Tab-separated table of C-alpha atoms in Angstrom:
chain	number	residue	atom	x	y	z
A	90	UNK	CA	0.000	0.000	0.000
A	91	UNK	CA	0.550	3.714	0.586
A	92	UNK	CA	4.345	2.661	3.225
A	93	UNK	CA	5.394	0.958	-0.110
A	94	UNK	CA	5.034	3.556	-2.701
A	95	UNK	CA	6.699	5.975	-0.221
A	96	UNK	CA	9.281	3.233	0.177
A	97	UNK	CA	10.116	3.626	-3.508
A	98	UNK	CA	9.788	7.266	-3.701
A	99	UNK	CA	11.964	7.673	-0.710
A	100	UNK	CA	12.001	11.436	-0.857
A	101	UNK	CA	10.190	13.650	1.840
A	102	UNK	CA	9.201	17.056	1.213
A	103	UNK	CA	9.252	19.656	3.883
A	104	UNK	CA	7.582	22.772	4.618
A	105	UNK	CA	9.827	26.021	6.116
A	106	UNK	CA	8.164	28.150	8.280
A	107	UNK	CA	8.044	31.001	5.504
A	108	UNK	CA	6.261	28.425	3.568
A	109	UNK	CA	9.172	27.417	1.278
A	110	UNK	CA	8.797	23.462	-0.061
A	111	UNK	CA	12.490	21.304	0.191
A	112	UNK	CA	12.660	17.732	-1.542
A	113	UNK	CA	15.055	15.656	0.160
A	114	UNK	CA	16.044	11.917	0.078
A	115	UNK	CA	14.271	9.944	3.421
A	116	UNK	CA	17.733	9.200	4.679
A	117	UNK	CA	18.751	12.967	4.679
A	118	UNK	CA	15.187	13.447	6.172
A	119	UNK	CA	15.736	10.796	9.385
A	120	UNK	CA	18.937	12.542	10.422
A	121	UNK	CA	15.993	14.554	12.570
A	122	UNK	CA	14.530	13.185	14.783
A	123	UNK	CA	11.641	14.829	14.545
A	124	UNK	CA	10.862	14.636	11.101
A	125	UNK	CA	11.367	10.714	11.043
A	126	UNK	CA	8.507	10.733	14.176
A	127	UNK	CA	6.569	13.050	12.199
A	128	UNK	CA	6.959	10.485	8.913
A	129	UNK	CA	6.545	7.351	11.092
A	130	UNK	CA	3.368	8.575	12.277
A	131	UNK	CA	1.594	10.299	9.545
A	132	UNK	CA	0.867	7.556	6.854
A	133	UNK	CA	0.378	10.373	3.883
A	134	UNK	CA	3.326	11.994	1.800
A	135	UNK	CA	2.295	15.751	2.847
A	136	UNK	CA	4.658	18.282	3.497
A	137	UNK	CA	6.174	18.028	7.036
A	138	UNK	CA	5.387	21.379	8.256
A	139	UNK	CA	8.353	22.725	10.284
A	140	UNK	CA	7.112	25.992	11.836
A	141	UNK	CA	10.288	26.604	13.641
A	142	UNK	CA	12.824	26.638	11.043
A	143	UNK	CA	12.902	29.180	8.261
A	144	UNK	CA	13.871	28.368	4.447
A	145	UNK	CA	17.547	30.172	4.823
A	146	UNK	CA	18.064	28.074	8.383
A	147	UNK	CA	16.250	24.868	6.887
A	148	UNK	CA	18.724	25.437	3.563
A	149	UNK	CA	21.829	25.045	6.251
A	150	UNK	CA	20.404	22.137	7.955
A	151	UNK	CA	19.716	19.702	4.623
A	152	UNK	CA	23.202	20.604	3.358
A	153	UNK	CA	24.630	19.445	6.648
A	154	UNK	CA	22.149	16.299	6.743
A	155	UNK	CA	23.349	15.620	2.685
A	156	UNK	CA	26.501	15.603	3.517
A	157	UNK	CA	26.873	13.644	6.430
A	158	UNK	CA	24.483	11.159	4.715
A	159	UNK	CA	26.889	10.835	1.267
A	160	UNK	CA	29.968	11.158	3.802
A	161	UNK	CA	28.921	7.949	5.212
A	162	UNK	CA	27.905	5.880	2.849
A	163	UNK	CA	31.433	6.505	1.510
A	164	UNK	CA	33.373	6.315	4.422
A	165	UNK	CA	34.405	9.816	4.341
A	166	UNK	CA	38.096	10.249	6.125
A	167	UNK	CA	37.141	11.603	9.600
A	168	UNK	CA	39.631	14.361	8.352
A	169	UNK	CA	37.180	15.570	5.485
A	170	UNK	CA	34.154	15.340	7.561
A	171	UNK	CA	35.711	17.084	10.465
A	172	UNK	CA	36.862	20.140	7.657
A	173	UNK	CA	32.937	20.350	6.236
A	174	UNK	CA	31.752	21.141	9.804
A	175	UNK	CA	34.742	23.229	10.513
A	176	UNK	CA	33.449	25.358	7.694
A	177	UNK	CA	29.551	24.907	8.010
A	178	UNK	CA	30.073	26.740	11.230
A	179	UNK	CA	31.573	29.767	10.246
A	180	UNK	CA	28.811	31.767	9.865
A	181	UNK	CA	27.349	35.002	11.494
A	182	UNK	CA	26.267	34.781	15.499
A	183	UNK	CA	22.664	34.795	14.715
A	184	UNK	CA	22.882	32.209	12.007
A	185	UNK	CA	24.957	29.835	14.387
A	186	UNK	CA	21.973	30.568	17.257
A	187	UNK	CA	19.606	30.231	14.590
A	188	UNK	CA	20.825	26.628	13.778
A	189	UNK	CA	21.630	25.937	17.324
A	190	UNK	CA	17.577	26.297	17.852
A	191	UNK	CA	16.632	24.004	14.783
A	192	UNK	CA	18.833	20.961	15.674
A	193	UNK	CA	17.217	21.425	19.313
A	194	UNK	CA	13.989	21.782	17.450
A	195	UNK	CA	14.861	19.274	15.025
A	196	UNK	CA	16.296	16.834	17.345
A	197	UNK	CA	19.574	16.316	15.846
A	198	UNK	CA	22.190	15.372	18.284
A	199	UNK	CA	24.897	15.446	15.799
A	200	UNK	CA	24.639	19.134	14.389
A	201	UNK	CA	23.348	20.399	17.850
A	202	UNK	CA	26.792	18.985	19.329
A	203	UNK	CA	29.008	20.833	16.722
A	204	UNK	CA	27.658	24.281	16.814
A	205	UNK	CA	27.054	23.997	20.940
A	206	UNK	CA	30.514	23.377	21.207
A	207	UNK	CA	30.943	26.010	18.411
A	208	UNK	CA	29.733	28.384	21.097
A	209	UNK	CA	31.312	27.331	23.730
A	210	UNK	CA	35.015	27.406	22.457
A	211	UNK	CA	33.668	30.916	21.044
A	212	UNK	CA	33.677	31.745	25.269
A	213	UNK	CA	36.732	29.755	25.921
A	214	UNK	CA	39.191	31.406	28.167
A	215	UNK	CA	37.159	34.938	27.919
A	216	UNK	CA	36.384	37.085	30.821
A	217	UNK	CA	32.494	37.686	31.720
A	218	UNK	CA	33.203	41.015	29.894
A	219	UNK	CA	34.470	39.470	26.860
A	220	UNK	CA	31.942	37.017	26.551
A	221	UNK	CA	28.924	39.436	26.693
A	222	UNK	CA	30.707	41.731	24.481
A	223	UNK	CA	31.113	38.892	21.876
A	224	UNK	CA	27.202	38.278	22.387
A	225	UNK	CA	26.489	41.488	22.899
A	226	UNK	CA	24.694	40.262	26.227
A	227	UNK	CA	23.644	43.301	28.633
A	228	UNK	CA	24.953	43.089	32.315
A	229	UNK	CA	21.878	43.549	34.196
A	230	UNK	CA	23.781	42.631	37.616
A	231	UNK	CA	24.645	45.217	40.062
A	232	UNK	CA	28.604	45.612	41.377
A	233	UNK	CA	27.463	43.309	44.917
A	234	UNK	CA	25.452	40.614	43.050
A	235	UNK	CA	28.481	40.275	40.142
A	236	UNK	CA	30.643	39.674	42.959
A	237	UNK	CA	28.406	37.501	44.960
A	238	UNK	CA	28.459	35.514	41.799
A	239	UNK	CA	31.915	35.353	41.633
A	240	UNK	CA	31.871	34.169	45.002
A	241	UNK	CA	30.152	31.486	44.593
A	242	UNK	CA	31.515	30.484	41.210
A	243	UNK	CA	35.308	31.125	42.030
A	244	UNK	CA	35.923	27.857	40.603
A	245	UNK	CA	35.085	28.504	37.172
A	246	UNK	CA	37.654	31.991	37.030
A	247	UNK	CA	40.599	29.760	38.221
């Protein structure tokens, strides 16, 4: 029946959240989470809506998901697959937050691990000040509750 067809098919189409349509192969598709629960359960071949993830963030994500899919089925060097995602990350702050937020949404362990750690090493060895001036983050504490923070966090500064 209808799991068959799609079987052949094998190609999912989804749905940005500026209403943009993306055909991709099932096995790009399943590197989310998400999506794949969304396939399982839905017996039909509509569009998976993803009303989180916008067609230039959702553009960002399948290229990752492509190539991680070819780069397996190849055996990739982990050399050449460790260079891709040393270059998909360079991108600007918000994109990086923007894609940090999909592959939560998505439920991608794999991309959410790069750029979180993408961020972090972006704080490595920064002071508080540096770090909120390289995420332009407001200091909303007063002079006594910064250093009652430090306080108790003394050993994070060492």
């Amino acid at each position: 029946g209808l799991r068959d067809a799609r079987a052949m098919a094998a190609t999912i189409t989804l749905r940005s959240s500026d209403d943009e349509t993306f055909e991709v192969d099932e096995d790009v598709a399943f590197l989310s989470e998400t999506i794949k629960s969304i396939i399982e359960d839905t017996e039909n071949d509509a569009p998976v809506p993803l009303p989180n993830v916008n067609s230039k963030i959702l553009t960002k994500v399948i290229e990752y998901c492509k190539y991680h899919v070819k780069a397996k089925k190849e055996n990739e060097s982990e050399a050449n697959v460790k260079a891709f995602n040393n270059d998909f990350v360079k991108v600007d702050q918000a994109t990086l937050f923007e894609i940090i937020l999909a592959a939560n949404y998505l439920n991608m362990k794999g991309l959410l691990d790069l750029t979180c750690m993408t961020v972090a090493n972006m704080m490595k060895g920064k002071t508080p000040e540096e770090i909120r001036k390289t995420f332009n983050i407001k200091n909303d504490f007063t002079p006594e509750e910064e250093e009652e923070v430090r306080k108790e966090n003394q050993w994070a500064f060492d």
